[in-house]
Amino acid sequence: MEIDNPDVIAEARAVFDRYETAIATNDAEILDASFWPDPRTVRFGVTEILYGIDAIRAFRATVKTYAPRIQKHIHITAFGRDFACTHLEYERVGTGLIGRETKIMVRLPEHGWRVVSAHVSLLAGHDPGRTQKG
């Protein structure tokens, strides 16, 4: 299996960037379209646990705006031609809160690249285990 094929990394980065733009503008249509439209899709957010695309879409419909954030570190790994993981470390503007976001993406024949699992969390104060980026 080839790991980190540059073309696959670029494709995953394009999906990542499109999603980040949609977060900044609260474009629910693009955010929803980024996820696999399937009941097996999972999204764990800062305040929510969502199983299935219907739950994810219902949550998105309640969001008026997302907290502005500054990207601090992006890490993408690709496994083969059809599987990638993106990791984002960010800072919420004006609060100093540090967030983390992981997306597992798969290229599906009928859909193209889609997020099949996502996890978003905020650090709770000082994290003694965090010593460096890596």
mmCIF file of N, CA and C in Angstrom:
data_model
loop_
_atom_site.group_PDB
_atom_site.id
_atom_site.type_symbol
_atom_site.label_atom_id
_atom_site.label_comp_id
_atom_site.label_asym_id
_atom_site.label_seq_id
_atom_site.Cartn_x
_atom_site.Cartn_y
_atom_site.Cartn_z
ATOM 1 N N MET A 1 0.848 -1.181 0.000
ATOM 2 C CA MET A 1 0.000 0.000 0.000
ATOM 3 C C MET A 1 0.891 1.241 0.000
ATOM 4 N N GLU A 2 0.551 2.155 -0.858
ATOM 5 C CA GLU A 2 1.283 3.414 -0.911
ATOM 6 C C GLU A 2 0.735 4.372 0.153
ATOM 7 N N ILE A 3 1.633 4.994 0.882
ATOM 8 C CA ILE A 3 1.249 5.959 1.903
ATOM 9 C C ILE A 3 1.701 7.342 1.470
ATOM 10 N N ASP A 4 0.805 8.306 1.595
ATOM 11 C CA ASP A 4 1.068 9.723 1.313
ATOM 12 C C ASP A 4 1.393 10.018 -0.151
ATOM 13 N N ASN A 5 0.655 9.383 -1.053
ATOM 14 C CA ASN A 5 0.765 9.743 -2.466
ATOM 15 C C ASN A 5 0.438 11.227 -2.586
ATOM 16 N N PRO A 6 1.313 12.024 -3.209
ATOM 17 C CA PRO A 6 1.086 13.470 -3.279
ATOM 18 C C PRO A 6 -0.237 13.861 -3.936
ATOM 19 N N ASP A 7 -0.682 13.110 -4.929
ATOM 20 C CA ASP A 7 -1.956 13.420 -5.584
ATOM 21 C C ASP A 7 -3.129 13.206 -4.632
ATOM 22 N N VAL A 8 -3.068 12.144 -3.845
ATOM 23 C CA VAL A 8 -4.137 11.852 -2.888
ATOM 24 C C VAL A 8 -4.127 12.888 -1.761
ATOM 25 N N ILE A 9 -2.938 13.250 -1.301
ATOM 26 C CA ILE A 9 -2.829 14.300 -0.272
ATOM 27 C C ILE A 9 -3.456 15.588 -0.798
ATOM 28 N N ALA A 10 -3.176 15.943 -2.048
ATOM 29 C CA ALA A 10 -3.742 17.167 -2.632
ATOM 30 C C ALA A 10 -5.267 17.085 -2.724
ATOM 31 N N GLU A 11 -5.794 15.922 -3.083
ATOM 32 C CA GLU A 11 -7.242 15.757 -3.148
ATOM 33 C C GLU A 11 -7.869 15.895 -1.760
ATOM 34 N N ALA A 12 -7.264 15.256 -0.770
ATOM 35 C CA ALA A 12 -7.782 15.356 0.599
ATOM 36 C C ALA A 12 -7.683 16.795 1.097
ATOM 37 N N ARG A 13 -6.606 17.484 0.749
ATOM 38 C CA ARG A 13 -6.438 18.879 1.171
ATOM 39 C C ARG A 13 -7.514 19.761 0.533
ATOM 40 N N ALA A 14 -7.878 19.486 -0.699
ATOM 41 C CA ALA A 14 -8.931 20.263 -1.359
ATOM 42 C C ALA A 14 -10.264 20.084 -0.640
ATOM 43 N N VAL A 15 -10.582 18.860 -0.225
ATOM 44 C CA VAL A 15 -11.812 18.605 0.531
ATOM 45 C C VAL A 15 -11.734 19.326 1.871
ATOM 46 N N PHE A 16 -10.588 19.241 2.529
ATOM 47 C CA PHE A 16 -10.367 19.909 3.812
ATOM 48 C C PHE A 16 -10.574 21.419 3.664
ATOM 49 N N ASP A 17 -9.952 22.023 2.665
ATOM 50 C CA ASP A 17 -10.053 23.477 2.476
ATOM 51 C C ASP A 17 -11.484 23.911 2.161
ATOM 52 N N ARG A 18 -12.171 23.128 1.352
ATOM 53 C CA ARG A 18 -13.572 23.445 1.036
ATOM 54 C C ARG A 18 -14.423 23.415 2.306
ATOM 55 N N TYR A 19 -14.185 22.434 3.145
ATOM 56 C CA TYR A 19 -14.915 22.306 4.405
ATOM 57 C C TYR A 19 -14.605 23.487 5.321
ATOM 58 N N GLU A 20 -13.351 23.869 5.428
ATOM 59 C CA GLU A 20 -12.964 24.990 6.285
ATOM 60 C C GLU A 20 -13.611 26.297 5.823
ATOM 61 N N THR A 21 -13.672 26.506 4.532
ATOM 62 C CA THR A 21 -14.348 27.696 3.991
ATOM 63 C C THR A 21 -15.829 27.643 4.350
ATOM 64 N N ALA A 22 -16.425 26.467 4.249
ATOM 65 C CA ALA A 22 -17.851 26.322 4.578
ATOM 66 C C ALA A 22 -18.109 26.554 6.067
ATOM 67 N N ILE A 23 -17.185 26.140 6.936
ATOM 68 C CA ILE A 23 -17.320 26.419 8.375
ATOM 69 C C ILE A 23 -17.301 27.930 8.604
ATOM 70 N N ALA A 24 -16.359 28.606 7.958
ATOM 71 C CA ALA A 24 -16.207 30.055 8.158
ATOM 72 C C ALA A 24 -17.436 30.831 7.704
ATOM 73 N N THR A 25 -18.138 30.307 6.699
ATOM 74 C CA THR A 25 -19.303 31.013 6.148
ATOM 75 C C THR A 25 -20.632 30.357 6.540
ATOM 76 N N ASN A 26 -20.551 29.301 7.357
ATOM 77 C CA ASN A 26 -21.720 28.521 7.758
ATOM 78 C C ASN A 26 -22.553 28.087 6.547
ATOM 79 N N ASP A 27 -21.862 27.512 5.580
ATOM 80 C CA ASP A 27 -22.518 27.003 4.373
ATOM 81 C C ASP A 27 -22.938 25.555 4.635
ATOM 82 N N ALA A 28 -24.128 25.384 5.197
ATOM 83 C CA ALA A 28 -24.614 24.063 5.602
ATOM 84 C C ALA A 28 -24.707 23.111 4.418
ATOM 85 N N GLU A 29 -25.005 23.621 3.248
ATOM 86 C CA GLU A 29 -25.123 22.756 2.077
ATOM 87 C C GLU A 29 -23.784 22.073 1.772
ATOM 88 N N ILE A 30 -22.706 22.836 1.778
ATOM 89 C CA ILE A 30 -21.384 22.249 1.525
ATOM 90 C C ILE A 30 -20.961 21.368 2.693
ATOM 91 N N LEU A 31 -21.225 21.818 3.917
ATOM 92 C CA LEU A 31 -20.867 21.000 5.077
ATOM 93 C C LEU A 31 -21.567 19.644 5.017
ATOM 94 N N ASP A 32 -22.867 19.642 4.757
ATOM 95 C CA ASP A 32 -23.610 18.389 4.654
ATOM 96 C C ASP A 32 -23.121 17.533 3.491
ATOM 97 N N ALA A 33 -22.832 18.163 2.362
ATOM 98 C CA ALA A 33 -22.376 17.425 1.179
ATOM 99 C C ALA A 33 -20.992 16.822 1.376
ATOM 100 N N SER A 34 -20.255 17.323 2.351
ATOM 101 C CA SER A 34 -18.914 16.794 2.624
ATOM 102 C C SER A 34 -18.971 15.424 3.301
ATOM 103 N N PHE A 35 -20.108 15.111 3.918
ATOM 104 C CA PHE A 35 -20.250 13.856 4.658
ATOM 105 C C PHE A 35 -20.901 12.774 3.796
ATOM 106 N N TRP A 36 -20.535 11.540 4.079
ATOM 107 C CA TRP A 36 -21.147 10.384 3.433
ATOM 108 C C TRP A 36 -22.621 10.358 3.813
ATOM 109 N N PRO A 37 -23.519 10.377 2.841
ATOM 110 C CA PRO A 37 -24.954 10.386 3.155
ATOM 111 C C PRO A 37 -25.439 8.986 3.539
ATOM 112 N N ASP A 38 -25.100 8.591 4.752
ATOM 113 C CA ASP A 38 -25.359 7.221 5.177
ATOM 114 C C ASP A 38 -25.612 7.191 6.687
ATOM 115 N N PRO A 39 -26.442 6.279 7.160
ATOM 116 C CA PRO A 39 -26.704 6.185 8.602
ATOM 117 C C PRO A 39 -25.482 5.746 9.413
ATOM 118 N N ARG A 40 -24.430 5.243 8.762
ATOM 119 C CA ARG A 40 -23.222 4.814 9.481
ATOM 120 C C ARG A 40 -22.215 5.946 9.682
ATOM 121 N N THR A 41 -22.483 7.108 9.135
ATOM 122 C CA THR A 41 -21.591 8.250 9.314
ATOM 123 C C THR A 41 -21.681 8.738 10.757
ATOM 124 N N VAL A 42 -20.531 9.145 11.311
ATOM 125 C CA VAL A 42 -20.470 9.576 12.706
ATOM 126 C C VAL A 42 -19.789 10.933 12.789
ATOM 127 N N ARG A 43 -20.334 11.806 13.652
ATOM 128 C CA ARG A 43 -19.694 13.086 13.948
ATOM 129 C C ARG A 43 -19.818 13.353 15.443
ATOM 130 N N PHE A 44 -18.667 13.382 16.110
ATOM 131 C CA PHE A 44 -18.612 13.772 17.516
ATOM 132 C C PHE A 44 -18.140 15.212 17.557
ATOM 133 N N GLY A 45 -18.969 16.116 18.051
ATOM 134 C CA GLY A 45 -18.616 17.526 18.136
ATOM 135 C C GLY A 45 -18.259 17.920 19.551
ATOM 136 N N VAL A 46 -18.017 19.193 19.737
ATOM 137 C CA VAL A 46 -17.674 19.717 21.058
ATOM 138 C C VAL A 46 -18.826 19.489 22.029
ATOM 139 N N THR A 47 -20.063 19.624 21.542
ATOM 140 C CA THR A 47 -21.231 19.495 22.423
ATOM 141 C C THR A 47 -22.240 18.455 21.947
ATOM 142 N N GLU A 48 -21.909 17.698 20.924
ATOM 143 C CA GLU A 48 -22.902 16.777 20.384
ATOM 144 C C GLU A 48 -22.263 15.445 19.980
ATOM 145 N N ILE A 49 -23.096 14.404 19.994
ATOM 146 C CA ILE A 49 -22.734 13.066 19.537
ATOM 147 C C ILE A 49 -23.774 12.697 18.495
ATOM 148 N N LEU A 50 -23.325 12.568 17.237
ATOM 149 C CA LEU A 50 -24.257 12.389 16.129
ATOM 150 C C LEU A 50 -23.950 11.107 15.366
ATOM 151 N N TYR A 51 -24.936 10.230 15.300
ATOM 152 C CA TYR A 51 -24.820 9.000 14.528
ATOM 153 C C TYR A 51 -25.760 9.102 13.338
ATOM 154 N N GLY A 52 -25.196 9.039 12.148
ATOM 155 C CA GLY A 52 -25.991 9.035 10.929
ATOM 156 C C GLY A 52 -26.117 10.411 10.307
ATOM 157 N N ILE A 53 -26.245 10.415 8.991
ATOM 158 C CA ILE A 53 -26.312 11.676 8.248
ATOM 159 C C ILE A 53 -27.546 12.490 8.624
ATOM 160 N N ASP A 54 -28.644 11.852 8.962
ATOM 161 C CA ASP A 54 -29.843 12.612 9.340
ATOM 162 C C ASP A 54 -29.610 13.411 10.613
ATOM 163 N N ALA A 55 -28.932 12.816 11.585
ATOM 164 C CA ALA A 55 -28.619 13.536 12.826
ATOM 165 C C ALA A 55 -27.640 14.677 12.559
ATOM 166 N N ILE A 56 -26.686 14.446 11.677
ATOM 167 C CA ILE A 56 -25.714 15.488 11.336
ATOM 168 C C ILE A 56 -26.418 16.647 10.647
ATOM 169 N N ARG A 57 -27.271 16.352 9.712
ATOM 170 C CA ARG A 57 -28.016 17.414 9.009
ATOM 171 C C ARG A 57 -28.943 18.175 9.974
ATOM 172 N N ALA A 58 -29.587 17.461 10.869
ATOM 173 C CA ALA A 58 -30.480 18.119 11.839
ATOM 174 C C ALA A 58 -29.675 19.063 12.730
ATOM 175 N N PHE A 59 -28.498 18.650 13.151
ATOM 176 C CA PHE A 59 -27.649 19.514 13.959
ATOM 177 C C PHE A 59 -27.252 20.758 13.172
ATOM 178 N N ARG A 60 -26.796 20.569 11.955
ATOM 179 C CA ARG A 60 -26.363 21.706 11.121
ATOM 180 C C ARG A 60 -27.486 22.739 10.971
ATOM 181 N N ALA A 61 -28.703 22.272 10.871
ATOM 182 C CA ALA A 61 -29.840 23.178 10.690
ATOM 183 C C ALA A 61 -30.043 24.086 11.900
ATOM 184 N N THR A 62 -29.486 23.731 13.055
ATOM 185 C CA THR A 62 -29.654 24.542 14.268
ATOM 186 C C THR A 62 -28.530 25.547 14.473
ATOM 187 N N VAL A 63 -27.469 25.445 13.687
ATOM 188 C CA VAL A 63 -26.287 26.296 13.897
ATOM 189 C C VAL A 63 -26.460 27.619 13.159
ATOM 190 N N LYS A 64 -26.389 28.713 13.919
ATOM 191 C CA LYS A 64 -26.479 30.043 13.302
ATOM 192 C C LYS A 64 -25.125 30.504 12.797
ATOM 193 N N THR A 65 -24.074 30.187 13.542
ATOM 194 C CA THR A 65 -22.710 30.531 13.144
ATOM 195 C C THR A 65 -21.734 29.667 13.923
ATOM 196 N N TYR A 66 -20.569 29.469 13.370
ATOM 197 C CA TYR A 66 -19.507 28.737 14.051
ATOM 198 C C TYR A 66 -18.499 29.740 14.587
ATOM 199 N N ALA A 67 -17.885 29.422 15.718
ATOM 200 C CA ALA A 67 -16.876 30.299 16.304
ATOM 201 C C ALA A 67 -15.716 30.453 15.315
ATOM 202 N N PRO A 68 -15.312 31.695 15.059
ATOM 203 C CA PRO A 68 -14.168 31.889 14.151
ATOM 204 C C PRO A 68 -12.916 31.218 14.711
ATOM 205 N N ARG A 69 -12.095 30.702 13.818
ATOM 206 C CA ARG A 69 -10.898 30.002 14.261
ATOM 207 C C ARG A 69 -9.723 30.265 13.337
ATOM 208 N N ILE A 70 -8.559 30.101 13.913
ATOM 209 C CA ILE A 70 -7.308 30.260 13.172
ATOM 210 C C ILE A 70 -6.640 28.895 13.110
ATOM 211 N N GLN A 71 -6.317 28.465 11.918
ATOM 212 C CA GLN A 71 -5.634 27.185 11.761
ATOM 213 C C GLN A 71 -4.206 27.316 12.284
ATOM 214 N N LYS A 72 -3.827 26.387 13.157
ATOM 215 C CA LYS A 72 -2.482 26.401 13.728
ATOM 216 C C LYS A 72 -1.597 25.310 13.122
ATOM 217 N N HIS A 73 -2.168 24.145 12.904
ATOM 218 C CA HIS A 73 -1.394 23.024 12.372
ATOM 219 C C HIS A 73 -2.336 22.082 11.624
ATOM 220 N N ILE A 74 -1.951 21.703 10.410
ATOM 221 C CA ILE A 74 -2.726 20.763 9.603
ATOM 222 C C ILE A 74 -1.836 19.572 9.294
ATOM 223 N N HIS A 75 -2.377 18.392 9.499
ATOM 224 C CA HIS A 75 -1.630 17.163 9.224
ATOM 225 C C HIS A 75 -2.553 16.229 8.444
ATOM 226 N N ILE A 76 -2.086 15.772 7.287
ATOM 227 C CA ILE A 76 -2.888 14.882 6.441
ATOM 228 C C ILE A 76 -2.057 13.638 6.120
ATOM 229 N N THR A 77 -2.674 12.478 6.251
ATOM 230 C CA THR A 77 -2.045 11.218 5.883
ATOM 231 C C THR A 77 -2.994 10.485 4.945
ATOM 232 N N ALA A 78 -2.436 9.938 3.871
ATOM 233 C CA ALA A 78 -3.220 9.163 2.911
ATOM 234 C C ALA A 78 -2.719 7.721 2.900
ATOM 235 N N PHE A 79 -3.673 6.796 2.855
ATOM 236 C CA PHE A 79 -3.352 5.372 2.800
ATOM 237 C C PHE A 79 -3.961 4.828 1.519
ATOM 238 N N GLY A 80 -3.139 4.477 0.556
ATOM 239 C CA GLY A 80 -3.652 4.037 -0.733
ATOM 240 C C GLY A 80 -4.250 5.219 -1.487
ATOM 241 N N ARG A 81 -5.154 4.926 -2.414
ATOM 242 C CA ARG A 81 -5.736 5.966 -3.268
ATOM 243 C C ARG A 81 -7.078 6.476 -2.738
ATOM 244 N N ASP A 82 -7.679 5.782 -1.760
ATOM 245 C CA ASP A 82 -9.069 6.067 -1.417
ATOM 246 C C ASP A 82 -9.344 6.296 0.066
ATOM 247 N N PHE A 83 -8.306 6.528 0.868
ATOM 248 C CA PHE A 83 -8.502 6.700 2.306
ATOM 249 C C PHE A 83 -7.526 7.752 2.818
ATOM 250 N N ALA A 84 -8.041 8.717 3.570
ATOM 251 C CA ALA A 84 -7.176 9.767 4.123
ATOM 252 C C ALA A 84 -7.720 10.239 5.468
ATOM 253 N N CYS A 85 -6.814 10.712 6.287
ATOM 254 C CA CYS A 85 -7.165 11.308 7.580
ATOM 255 C C CYS A 85 -6.619 12.728 7.596
ATOM 256 N N THR A 86 -7.473 13.672 8.000
ATOM 257 C CA THR A 86 -7.007 15.045 8.170
ATOM 258 C C THR A 86 -7.112 15.396 9.643
ATOM 259 N N HIS A 87 -6.123 16.144 10.109
ATOM 260 C CA HIS A 87 -6.085 16.583 11.504
ATOM 261 C C HIS A 87 -5.798 18.070 11.515
ATOM 262 N N LEU A 88 -6.580 18.789 12.278
ATOM 263 C CA LEU A 88 -6.436 20.236 12.388
ATOM 264 C C LEU A 88 -6.320 20.616 13.854
ATOM 265 N N GLU A 89 -5.318 21.404 14.159
ATOM 266 C CA GLU A 89 -5.241 22.070 15.454
ATOM 267 C C GLU A 89 -5.552 23.531 15.178
ATOM 268 N N TYR A 90 -6.468 24.099 15.932
ATOM 269 C CA TYR A 90 -6.868 25.477 15.689
ATOM 270 C C TYR A 90 -7.029 26.232 17.000
ATOM 271 N N GLU A 91 -7.094 27.550 16.879
ATOM 272 C CA GLU A 91 -7.357 28.406 18.030
ATOM 273 C C GLU A 91 -8.627 29.189 17.758
ATOM 274 N N ARG A 92 -9.535 29.189 18.714
ATOM 275 C CA ARG A 92 -10.746 29.997 18.579
ATOM 276 C C ARG A 92 -10.382 31.463 18.772
ATOM 277 N N VAL A 93 -10.768 32.274 17.822
ATOM 278 C CA VAL A 93 -10.430 33.695 17.832
ATOM 279 C C VAL A 93 -10.975 34.359 19.094
ATOM 280 N N GLY A 94 -10.097 35.124 19.746
ATOM 281 C CA GLY A 94 -10.511 35.920 20.887
ATOM 282 C C GLY A 94 -10.639 35.186 22.205
ATOM 283 N N THR A 95 -10.493 33.848 22.190
ATOM 284 C CA THR A 95 -10.652 33.093 23.432
ATOM 285 C C THR A 95 -9.373 32.395 23.874
ATOM 286 N N GLY A 96 -8.505 32.113 22.922
ATOM 287 C CA GLY A 96 -7.308 31.343 23.225
ATOM 288 C C GLY A 96 -7.556 29.856 23.349
ATOM 289 N N LEU A 97 -8.821 29.434 23.237
ATOM 290 C CA LEU A 97 -9.130 28.007 23.323
ATOM 291 C C LEU A 97 -8.526 27.262 22.136
ATOM 292 N N ILE A 98 -7.953 26.111 22.425
ATOM 293 C CA ILE A 98 -7.352 25.282 21.387
ATOM 294 C C ILE A 98 -8.304 24.137 21.067
ATOM 295 N N GLY A 99 -8.583 23.973 19.781
ATOM 296 C CA GLY A 99 -9.448 22.895 19.328
ATOM 297 C C GLY A 99 -8.695 21.936 18.440
ATOM 298 N N ARG A 100 -9.264 20.735 18.343
ATOM 299 C CA ARG A 100 -8.713 19.708 17.471
ATOM 300 C C ARG A 100 -9.850 19.126 16.652
ATOM 301 N N GLU A 101 -9.549 18.823 15.410
ATOM 302 C CA GLU A 101 -10.568 18.239 14.541
ATOM 303 C C GLU A 101 -9.920 17.163 13.679
ATOM 304 N N THR A 102 -10.510 15.998 13.685
ATOM 305 C CA THR A 102 -10.050 14.887 12.858
ATOM 306 C C THR A 102 -11.177 14.479 11.927
ATOM 307 N N LYS A 103 -10.838 14.287 10.664
ATOM 308 C CA LYS A 103 -11.806 13.769 9.703
ATOM 309 C C LYS A 103 -11.205 12.540 9.035
ATOM 310 N N ILE A 104 -11.994 11.469 8.988
ATOM 311 C CA ILE A 104 -11.621 10.288 8.231
ATOM 312 C C ILE A 104 -12.414 10.345 6.934
ATOM 313 N N MET A 105 -11.690 10.336 5.819
ATOM 314 C CA MET A 105 -12.325 10.483 4.513
ATOM 315 C C MET A 105 -12.047 9.269 3.636
ATOM 316 N N VAL A 106 -13.049 8.919 2.852
ATOM 317 C CA VAL A 106 -12.953 7.800 1.932
ATOM 318 C C VAL A 106 -13.456 8.260 0.572
ATOM 319 N N ARG A 107 -12.768 7.818 -0.472
ATOM 320 C CA ARG A 107 -13.267 8.065 -1.830
ATOM 321 C C ARG A 107 -14.244 6.933 -2.163
ATOM 322 N N LEU A 108 -15.507 7.279 -2.309
ATOM 323 C CA LEU A 108 -16.551 6.298 -2.592
ATOM 324 C C LEU A 108 -16.936 6.394 -4.065
ATOM 325 N N PRO A 109 -17.081 5.256 -4.733
ATOM 326 C CA PRO A 109 -17.345 5.281 -6.178
ATOM 327 C C PRO A 109 -18.540 6.149 -6.571
ATOM 328 N N GLU A 110 -19.612 6.106 -5.798
ATOM 329 C CA GLU A 110 -20.815 6.844 -6.174
ATOM 330 C C GLU A 110 -20.844 8.283 -5.663
ATOM 331 N N HIS A 111 -19.883 8.668 -4.799
ATOM 332 C CA HIS A 111 -19.923 9.994 -4.175
ATOM 333 C C HIS A 111 -18.640 10.801 -4.288
ATOM 334 N N GLY A 112 -17.527 10.176 -4.589
ATOM 335 C CA GLY A 112 -16.234 10.851 -4.503
ATOM 336 C C GLY A 112 -15.786 10.910 -3.050
ATOM 337 N N TRP A 113 -14.918 11.866 -2.721
ATOM 338 C CA TRP A 113 -14.408 11.982 -1.353
ATOM 339 C C TRP A 113 -15.502 12.438 -0.399
ATOM 340 N N ARG A 114 -15.678 11.687 0.698
ATOM 341 C CA ARG A 114 -16.652 12.038 1.723
ATOM 342 C C ARG A 114 -16.077 11.750 3.110
ATOM 343 N N VAL A 115 -16.460 12.568 4.068
ATOM 344 C CA VAL A 115 -16.111 12.332 5.457
ATOM 345 C C VAL A 115 -17.028 11.232 5.973
ATOM 346 N N VAL A 116 -16.444 10.181 6.530
ATOM 347 C CA VAL A 116 -17.236 9.090 7.093
ATOM 348 C C VAL A 116 -17.243 9.144 8.620
ATOM 349 N N SER A 117 -16.289 9.880 9.189
ATOM 350 C CA SER A 117 -16.218 10.041 10.628
ATOM 351 C C SER A 117 -15.480 11.344 10.936
ATOM 352 N N ALA A 118 -15.996 12.090 11.907
ATOM 353 C CA ALA A 118 -15.345 13.329 12.320
ATOM 354 C C ALA A 118 -15.415 13.456 13.829
ATOM 355 N N HIS A 119 -14.382 14.079 14.385
ATOM 356 C CA HIS A 119 -14.325 14.297 15.826
ATOM 357 C C HIS A 119 -13.751 15.689 16.070
ATOM 358 N N VAL A 120 -14.477 16.494 16.818
ATOM 359 C CA VAL A 120 -14.061 17.859 17.161
ATOM 360 C C VAL A 120 -14.026 17.962 18.675
ATOM 361 N N SER A 121 -12.962 18.548 19.202
ATOM 362 C CA SER A 121 -12.885 18.720 20.651
ATOM 363 C C SER A 121 -12.081 19.973 20.978
ATOM 364 N N LEU A 122 -12.286 20.456 22.187
ATOM 365 C CA LEU A 122 -11.529 21.587 22.714
ATOM 366 C C LEU A 122 -10.709 21.105 23.899
ATOM 367 N N LEU A 123 -9.495 21.628 24.021
ATOM 368 C CA LEU A 123 -8.696 21.323 25.197
ATOM 369 C C LEU A 123 -9.337 21.992 26.407
ATOM 370 N N ALA A 124 -9.336 21.309 27.497
ATOM 371 C CA ALA A 124 -9.897 21.857 28.740
ATOM 372 C C ALA A 124 -8.761 22.474 29.543
ATOM 373 N N GLY A 125 -8.533 23.757 29.338
ATOM 374 C CA GLY A 125 -7.468 24.433 30.064
ATOM 375 C C GLY A 125 -6.106 23.946 29.628
ATOM 376 N N HIS A 126 -5.173 23.918 30.556
ATOM 377 C CA HIS A 126 -3.809 23.491 30.252
ATOM 378 C C HIS A 126 -3.759 21.973 30.097
ATOM 379 N N ASP A 127 -3.159 21.512 29.026
ATOM 380 C CA ASP A 127 -3.012 20.080 28.776
ATOM 381 C C ASP A 127 -1.555 19.702 29.039
ATOM 382 N N PRO A 128 -1.251 19.085 30.180
ATOM 383 C CA PRO A 128 0.130 18.782 30.523
ATOM 384 C C PRO A 128 0.785 17.785 29.568
ATOM 385 N N GLY A 129 -0.006 17.024 28.845
ATOM 386 C CA GLY A 129 0.550 16.054 27.899
ATOM 387 C C GLY A 129 0.975 16.671 26.573
ATOM 388 N N ARG A 130 0.594 17.914 26.339
ATOM 389 C CA ARG A 130 0.903 18.561 25.065
ATOM 390 C C ARG A 130 2.220 19.311 25.205
ATOM 391 N N THR A 131 3.272 18.720 24.641
ATOM 392 C CA THR A 131 4.585 19.327 24.764
ATOM 393 C C THR A 131 5.102 19.889 23.457
ATOM 394 N N GLN A 132 4.632 19.345 22.340
ATOM 395 C CA GLN A 132 5.092 19.848 21.055
ATOM 396 C C GLN A 132 4.143 19.400 19.956
ATOM 397 N N LYS A 133 4.234 20.086 18.815
ATOM 398 C CA LYS A 133 3.495 19.648 17.643
ATOM 399 C C LYS A 133 4.315 18.547 16.997
ATOM 400 N N GLY A 134 3.579 17.615 16.408
ATOM 401 C CA GLY A 134 4.356 16.572 15.758
ATOM 402 C C GLY A 134 3.552 15.698 14.904
#
